[in-house]
PDB file of C-alpha atoms in Angstrom:
ATOM      1  CA  UNK A 244      36.470  -6.593  10.151  1.00  0.00           C
ATOM      2  CA  UNK A 245      35.160  -9.933  10.308  1.00  0.00           C
ATOM      3  CA  UNK A 246      31.921  -8.726  11.656  1.00  0.00           C
ATOM      4  CA  UNK A 247      31.552  -6.542   8.882  1.00  0.00           C
ATOM      5  CA  UNK A 248      32.288  -9.150   6.346  1.00  0.00           C
ATOM      6  CA  UNK A 249      29.405 -11.117   8.045  1.00  0.00           C
ATOM      7  CA  UNK A 250      27.330  -8.540   7.293  1.00  0.00           C
ATOM      8  CA  UNK A 251      27.956  -7.811   3.913  1.00  0.00           C
ATOM      9  CA  UNK A 252      27.515 -11.449   3.132  1.00  0.00           C
ATOM     10  CA  UNK A 253      23.587 -11.301   5.185  1.00  0.00           C
ATOM     11  CA  UNK A 254      22.978  -7.880   2.551  1.00  0.00           C
ATOM     12  CA  UNK A 255      23.971  -9.842  -0.014  1.00  0.00           C
ATOM     13  CA  UNK A 256      22.266 -12.717   1.160  1.00  0.00           C
ATOM     14  CA  UNK A 257      18.629 -10.842   1.829  1.00  0.00           C
ATOM     15  CA  UNK A 258      19.967  -9.274  -1.704  1.00  0.00           C
ATOM     16  CA  UNK A 259      19.974 -12.647  -2.865  1.00  0.00           C
ATOM     17  CA  UNK A 260      16.820 -13.655  -1.373  1.00  0.00           C
ATOM     18  CA  UNK A 261      15.048 -10.333  -2.862  1.00  0.00           C
ATOM     19  CA  UNK A 262      16.217 -10.414  -6.536  1.00  0.00           C
ATOM     20  CA  UNK A 263      15.128 -14.030  -6.547  1.00  0.00           C
ATOM     21  CA  UNK A 264      11.873 -13.798  -5.306  1.00  0.00           C
ATOM     22  CA  UNK A 265      10.835 -10.787  -7.279  1.00  0.00           C
ATOM     23  CA  UNK A 266      11.710 -12.356 -10.702  1.00  0.00           C
ATOM     24  CA  UNK A 267       9.770 -15.505 -10.075  1.00  0.00           C
ATOM     25  CA  UNK A 268       6.728 -13.069  -9.026  1.00  0.00           C
ATOM     26  CA  UNK A 269       6.792 -11.110 -12.127  1.00  0.00           C
ATOM     27  CA  UNK A 270       7.304 -14.382 -14.216  1.00  0.00           C
ATOM     28  CA  UNK A 271       5.310 -16.753 -12.557  1.00  0.00           C
ATOM     29  CA  UNK A 272       2.770 -15.017  -9.543  1.00  0.00           C
ATOM     30  CA  UNK A 273       2.560 -15.111  -5.857  1.00  0.00           C
ATOM     31  CA  UNK A 274       2.488 -17.921  -5.075  1.00  0.00           C
ATOM     32  CA  UNK A 275       4.807 -19.264  -7.572  1.00  0.00           C
ATOM     33  CA  UNK A 276       6.894 -17.569  -5.922  1.00  0.00           C
ATOM     34  CA  UNK A 277       6.491 -17.759  -2.097  1.00  0.00           C
ATOM     35  CA  UNK A 278       6.954 -21.495  -2.692  1.00  0.00           C
ATOM     36  CA  UNK A 279      10.239 -20.771  -4.347  1.00  0.00           C
ATOM     37  CA  UNK A 280      10.942 -19.015  -0.370  1.00  0.00           C
ATOM     38  CA  UNK A 281       9.764 -22.394   1.024  1.00  0.00           C
ATOM     39  CA  UNK A 282      11.574 -24.545  -1.184  1.00  0.00           C
ATOM     40  CA  UNK A 283      15.058 -22.906  -0.427  1.00  0.00           C
ATOM     41  CA  UNK A 284      14.113 -22.841   3.566  1.00  0.00           C
ATOM     42  CA  UNK A 285      14.518 -19.225   3.100  1.00  0.00           C
ATOM     43  CA  UNK A 286      11.208 -17.193   4.751  1.00  0.00           C
ATOM     44  CA  UNK A 287       7.721 -18.908   4.407  1.00  0.00           C
ATOM     45  CA  UNK A 288       4.831 -16.096   3.464  1.00  0.00           C
ATOM     46  CA  UNK A 289       2.250 -18.940   2.379  1.00  0.00           C
ATOM     47  CA  UNK A 290       0.184 -17.527   6.157  1.00  0.00           C
ATOM     48  CA  UNK A 291       0.397 -13.808   4.426  1.00  0.00           C
ATOM     49  CA  UNK A 292      -1.961 -14.905   0.874  1.00  0.00           C
ATOM     50  CA  UNK A 293      -4.695 -15.837   3.030  1.00  0.00           C
ATOM     51  CA  UNK A 294      -4.850 -12.920   5.263  1.00  0.00           C
ATOM     52  CA  UNK A 295      -8.355 -11.314   3.698  1.00  0.00           C
ATOM     53  CA  UNK A 296      -8.403  -8.342   1.824  1.00  0.00           C
ATOM     54  CA  UNK A 297     -11.399  -7.018   3.338  1.00  0.00           C
ATOM     55  CA  UNK A 298     -12.334  -5.573   5.283  1.00  0.00           C
ATOM     56  CA  UNK A 299      -9.077  -5.527   7.962  1.00  0.00           C
ATOM     57  CA  UNK A 300      -6.737  -4.588   5.095  1.00  0.00           C
ATOM     58  CA  UNK A 301      -8.293  -2.118   3.196  1.00  0.00           C
ATOM     59  CA  UNK A 302     -10.118  -0.778   6.383  1.00  0.00           C
ATOM     60  CA  UNK A 303      -7.120   0.184   8.107  1.00  0.00           C
ATOM     61  CA  UNK A 304      -4.899   1.492   4.886  1.00  0.00           C
ATOM     62  CA  UNK A 305      -8.043   3.146   4.009  1.00  0.00           C
ATOM     63  CA  UNK A 306      -8.255   5.228   7.706  1.00  0.00           C
ATOM     64  CA  UNK A 307      -4.046   5.912   7.657  1.00  0.00           C
ATOM     65  CA  UNK A 308      -4.946   7.350   4.237  1.00  0.00           C
ATOM     66  CA  UNK A 309      -7.892   9.372   5.411  1.00  0.00           C
ATOM     67  CA  UNK A 310      -5.561  10.046   8.535  1.00  0.00           C
ATOM     68  CA  UNK A 311      -3.027  11.869   6.125  1.00  0.00           C
ATOM     69  CA  UNK A 312      -5.804  13.480   4.356  1.00  0.00           C
ATOM     70  CA  UNK A 313      -6.641  15.499   7.543  1.00  0.00           C
ATOM     71  CA  UNK A 314      -3.025  16.150   8.852  1.00  0.00           C
ATOM     72  CA  UNK A 315      -2.287  16.981   4.794  1.00  0.00           C
ATOM     73  CA  UNK A 316      -5.775  20.188   4.834  1.00  0.00           C
ATOM     74  CA  UNK A 317      -6.109  20.725   8.303  1.00  0.00           C
ATOM     75  CA  UNK A 318      -9.788  19.574   8.508  1.00  0.00           C
ATOM     76  CA  UNK A 319     -10.136  22.653   6.224  1.00  0.00           C
ATOM     77  CA  UNK A 320     -10.633  21.274   2.986  1.00  0.00           C
ATOM     78  CA  UNK A 321     -14.828  20.780   1.612  1.00  0.00           C
ATOM     79  CA  UNK A 322     -15.857  17.303   2.725  1.00  0.00           C
ATOM     80  CA  UNK A 323     -16.377  16.553  -0.759  1.00  0.00           C
ATOM     81  CA  UNK A 324     -13.225  17.468  -2.059  1.00  0.00           C
ATOM     82  CA  UNK A 325     -11.726  16.068   1.427  1.00  0.00           C
ATOM     83  CA  UNK A 326     -13.124  12.232   0.549  1.00  0.00           C
ATOM     84  CA  UNK A 327     -11.897  11.879  -3.070  1.00  0.00           C
ATOM     85  CA  UNK A 328      -8.726  13.359  -1.945  1.00  0.00           C
ATOM     86  CA  UNK A 329      -8.462  10.488   0.800  1.00  0.00           C
ATOM     87  CA  UNK A 330      -9.795   8.569  -2.004  1.00  0.00           C
ATOM     88  CA  UNK A 331      -6.869   9.266  -4.235  1.00  0.00           C
ATOM     89  CA  UNK A 332      -4.524   8.803  -1.402  1.00  0.00           C
ATOM     90  CA  UNK A 333      -5.248   5.662  -0.306  1.00  0.00           C
ATOM     91  CA  UNK A 334      -6.323   4.258  -4.215  1.00  0.00           C
ATOM     92  CA  UNK A 335      -5.477   6.791  -6.321  1.00  0.00           C
ATOM     93  CA  UNK A 336      -2.452   4.645  -7.153  1.00  0.00           C
ATOM     94  CA  UNK A 337      -3.911   1.275  -8.567  1.00  0.00           C
ATOM     95  CA  UNK A 338      -6.690   2.961 -10.528  1.00  0.00           C
ATOM     96  CA  UNK A 339      -4.111   3.986 -12.865  1.00  0.00           C
ATOM     97  CA  UNK A 340      -1.885   1.220 -13.010  1.00  0.00           C
ATOM     98  CA  UNK A 341      -5.348  -0.106 -13.973  1.00  0.00           C
ATOM     99  CA  UNK A 342      -5.595   1.676 -15.943  1.00  0.00           C
ATOM    100  CA  UNK A 343      -2.345   1.726 -17.750  1.00  0.00           C
ATOM    101  CA  UNK A 344      -2.363  -1.994 -18.153  1.00  0.00           C
ATOM    102  CA  UNK A 345      -5.634  -1.838 -19.487  1.00  0.00           C
ATOM    103  CA  UNK A 346      -7.957  -3.385 -16.339  1.00  0.00           C
ATOM    104  CA  UNK A 347     -11.301  -2.134 -15.567  1.00  0.00           C
ATOM    105  CA  UNK A 348     -10.247   0.063 -12.545  1.00  0.00           C
ATOM    106  CA  UNK A 349     -10.743  -0.927  -9.048  1.00  0.00           C
ATOM    107  CA  UNK A 350     -13.628   1.215  -8.721  1.00  0.00           C
ATOM    108  CA  UNK A 351     -15.777  -0.196 -11.582  1.00  0.00           C
ATOM    109  CA  UNK A 352     -14.919  -4.237 -10.776  1.00  0.00           C
ATOM    110  CA  UNK A 353     -17.946  -6.208  -8.928  1.00  0.00           C
ATOM    111  CA  UNK A 354     -17.309  -7.310  -5.627  1.00  0.00           C
ATOM    112  CA  UNK A 355     -14.577  -4.816  -5.248  1.00  0.00           C
ATOM    113  CA  UNK A 356     -15.990  -0.857  -6.369  1.00  0.00           C
ATOM    114  CA  UNK A 357     -18.797  -0.431  -3.388  1.00  0.00           C
ATOM    115  CA  UNK A 358     -16.561  -2.639  -0.483  1.00  0.00           C
ATOM    116  CA  UNK A 359     -13.509  -0.416  -1.310  1.00  0.00           C
ATOM    117  CA  UNK A 360     -16.056   2.858  -0.950  1.00  0.00           C
ATOM    118  CA  UNK A 361     -17.690   1.475   2.066  1.00  0.00           C
ATOM    119  CA  UNK A 362     -15.535   1.056   3.668  1.00  0.00           C
ATOM    120  CA  UNK A 363     -12.959   4.520   2.262  1.00  0.00           C
ATOM    121  CA  UNK A 364     -16.338   6.830   3.448  1.00  0.00           C
ATOM    122  CA  UNK A 365     -16.787   5.626   7.280  1.00  0.00           C
ATOM    123  CA  UNK A 366     -13.248   5.781   8.070  1.00  0.00           C
ATOM    124  CA  UNK A 367     -13.051   9.400   6.523  1.00  0.00           C
ATOM    125  CA  UNK A 368     -15.503   9.930   8.526  1.00  0.00           C
ATOM    126  CA  UNK A 369     -14.141   8.701  11.953  1.00  0.00           C
ATOM    127  CA  UNK A 370     -10.585  10.634  11.253  1.00  0.00           C
ATOM    128  CA  UNK A 371     -12.855  13.875  10.107  1.00  0.00           C
ATOM    129  CA  UNK A 372     -15.684  13.678  12.488  1.00  0.00           C
ATOM    130  CA  UNK A 373     -15.180  12.216  15.734  1.00  0.00           C
ATOM    131  CA  UNK A 374     -12.396  13.994  17.075  1.00  0.00           C
ATOM    132  CA  UNK A 375     -11.938  11.404  19.624  1.00  0.00           C
ATOM    133  CA  UNK A 376     -12.194   8.451  17.227  1.00  0.00           C
ATOM    134  CA  UNK A 377      -8.754  10.176  15.343  1.00  0.00           C
ATOM    135  CA  UNK A 378      -6.973  11.143  18.625  1.00  0.00           C
ATOM    136  CA  UNK A 379      -6.598   7.532  19.567  1.00  0.00           C
ATOM    137  CA  UNK A 380      -5.909   6.705  15.949  1.00  0.00           C
ATOM    138  CA  UNK A 381      -2.709   9.044  16.402  1.00  0.00           C
ATOM    139  CA  UNK A 382      -2.265   7.501  19.720  1.00  0.00           C
ATOM    140  CA  UNK A 383       1.835   6.424  19.110  1.00  0.00           C
ATOM    141  CA  UNK A 384       0.824   2.311  20.166  1.00  0.00           C
ATOM    142  CA  UNK A 385      -2.742   2.085  17.922  1.00  0.00           C
ATOM    143  CA  UNK A 386      -1.216   4.193  15.049  1.00  0.00           C
ATOM    144  CA  UNK A 387       2.404   2.427  14.468  1.00  0.00           C
ATOM    145  CA  UNK A 388       0.197  -0.971  14.738  1.00  0.00           C
ATOM    146  CA  UNK A 389      -2.729   0.409  12.245  1.00  0.00           C
ATOM    147  CA  UNK A 390       0.294   1.720  10.253  1.00  0.00           C
ATOM    148  CA  UNK A 391       1.795  -1.902   9.536  1.00  0.00           C
ATOM    149  CA  UNK A 392      -1.228  -3.449   9.031  1.00  0.00           C
ATOM    150  CA  UNK A 393      -2.146  -0.775   5.970  1.00  0.00           C
ATOM    151  CA  UNK A 394       1.402  -1.239   4.943  1.00  0.00           C
ATOM    152  CA  UNK A 395       0.750  -5.020   4.733  1.00  0.00           C
ATOM    153  CA  UNK A 396      -2.511  -3.707   2.396  1.00  0.00           C
ATOM    154  CA  UNK A 397      -0.254  -2.609   0.011  1.00  0.00           C
ATOM    155  CA  UNK A 398       2.473  -5.002  -0.429  1.00  0.00           C
ATOM    156  CA  UNK A 399      -0.614  -6.719  -1.056  1.00  0.00           C
ATOM    157  CA  UNK A 400      -1.648  -4.577  -3.987  1.00  0.00           C
ATOM    158  CA  UNK A 401       1.257  -5.042  -5.771  1.00  0.00           C
ATOM    159  CA  UNK A 402       1.377  -8.966  -5.465  1.00  0.00           C
ATOM    160  CA  UNK A 403      -2.316  -9.096  -6.433  1.00  0.00           C
ATOM    161  CA  UNK A 404      -1.466  -6.626  -9.593  1.00  0.00           C
ATOM    162  CA  UNK A 405       1.705  -8.725 -10.178  1.00  0.00           C
ATOM    163  CA  UNK A 406      -0.443 -11.499 -10.879  1.00  0.00           C
ATOM    164  CA  UNK A 407      -2.968 -10.408 -12.583  1.00  0.00           C
ATOM    165  CA  UNK A 408      -0.115  -9.692 -15.332  1.00  0.00           C
ATOM    166  CA  UNK A 409       1.382 -12.666 -14.713  1.00  0.00           C
ATOM    167  CA  UNK A 410      -2.224 -14.157 -15.634  1.00  0.00           C
ATOM    168  CA  UNK A 411      -3.251 -11.601 -18.753  1.00  0.00           C
ATOM    169  CA  UNK A 412      -0.195 -10.299 -20.498  1.00  0.00           C
ATOM    170  CA  UNK A 413       2.267 -12.366 -19.742  1.00  0.00           C
ATOM    171  CA  UNK A 414       5.634 -11.915 -20.987  1.00  0.00           C
ATOM    172  CA  UNK A 415       5.575  -8.655 -19.298  1.00  0.00           C
ATOM    173  CA  UNK A 416       7.655  -8.703 -16.596  1.00  0.00           C
ATOM    174  CA  UNK A 417       8.706  -4.814 -16.916  1.00  0.00           C
ATOM    175  CA  UNK A 418       5.665  -4.038 -17.062  1.00  0.00           C
ATOM    176  CA  UNK A 419       4.261  -5.914 -14.386  1.00  0.00           C
ATOM    177  CA  UNK A 420       6.621  -5.098 -12.110  1.00  0.00           C
ATOM    178  CA  UNK A 421       6.528  -1.260 -12.597  1.00  0.00           C
ATOM    179  CA  UNK A 422       2.823  -0.843 -12.915  1.00  0.00           C
ATOM    180  CA  UNK A 423       2.923  -3.461  -9.645  1.00  0.00           C
ATOM    181  CA  UNK A 424       4.519  -0.996  -7.744  1.00  0.00           C
ATOM    182  CA  UNK A 425       2.720   1.939  -9.088  1.00  0.00           C
ATOM    183  CA  UNK A 426      -0.457  -0.104  -7.452  1.00  0.00           C
ATOM    184  CA  UNK A 427       1.199  -0.274  -4.424  1.00  0.00           C
ATOM    185  CA  UNK A 428       2.562   2.927  -3.187  1.00  0.00           C
ATOM    186  CA  UNK A 429       0.990   5.407  -6.841  1.00  0.00           C
ATOM    187  CA  UNK A 430      -1.127   7.787  -3.609  1.00  0.00           C
ATOM    188  CA  UNK A 431       1.688   9.207  -3.007  1.00  0.00           C
ATOM    189  CA  UNK A 432       1.610  10.478  -6.218  1.00  0.00           C
ATOM    190  CA  UNK A 433      -1.932  12.410  -5.210  1.00  0.00           C
ATOM    191  CA  UNK A 434      -0.124  13.055  -2.085  1.00  0.00           C
ATOM    192  CA  UNK A 435       2.920  15.021  -3.662  1.00  0.00           C
ATOM    193  CA  UNK A 436       0.054  16.987  -6.120  1.00  0.00           C
ATOM    194  CA  UNK A 437      -2.452  17.898  -3.355  1.00  0.00           C
ATOM    195  CA  UNK A 438       1.631  19.464  -1.323  1.00  0.00           C
ATOM    196  CA  UNK A 439       1.747  21.644  -4.691  1.00  0.00           C
ATOM    197  CA  UNK A 440      -1.245  23.147  -5.501  1.00  0.00           C
ATOM    198  CA  UNK A 441      -1.693  24.069  -1.509  1.00  0.00           C
ATOM    199  CA  UNK A 442       1.965  25.131  -0.736  1.00  0.00           C
ATOM    200  CA  UNK A 443       3.377  26.368  -4.028  1.00  0.00           C
ATOM    201  CA  UNK A 444       5.687  24.288  -6.601  1.00  0.00           C
ATOM    202  CA  UNK A 445       8.833  24.797  -4.724  1.00  0.00           C
ATOM    203  CA  UNK A 446       7.384  23.123  -1.778  1.00  0.00           C
ATOM    204  CA  UNK A 447       9.287  19.494  -0.888  1.00  0.00           C
ATOM    205  CA  UNK A 448       7.217  16.228  -1.646  1.00  0.00           C
ATOM    206  CA  UNK A 449       6.892  12.672  -1.132  1.00  0.00           C
TER     207      UNK A 449
END
């Protein structure tokens, strides 16, 4: 029972960290949130905000999406449709969130659109057209590492979007919270849509 109480105490403390950090994040942005965590001596995430998004995080994320598209379609789709599906799995969430917030989408943002398309096309080609690369990517150690990097990219997408909401839509904390989550994980909505179209409305989705 004492151990259970200790675990419960740790869980409540962790929950308190998350709630406090998220509250500051949607009110004042990621830098203020990280500074709060450091001041409270709870967690140091400053290093994470300084990791370059291009090319590492974005390319790993594009590889993850390309592999998901290949697994979903078994490589049987016409290449144009397959590339579009991969793009939506990778960046569809950030596009939908941007449209709902009234921001330009990443595709038409200067300095971003050209690079994400380039990385995505290269990732798609490596996974869909070069079988040895696909096998290496799916080897568990490699896949695990790149999946972690892809998850880090999703988290950065959430943080970046929330930061933008704080600056350009001050006071819209609920929208920042919801649309930030959509920006980071909305690609799964397109995965679910593809599954429903291919396998039927009753097929379980993500």
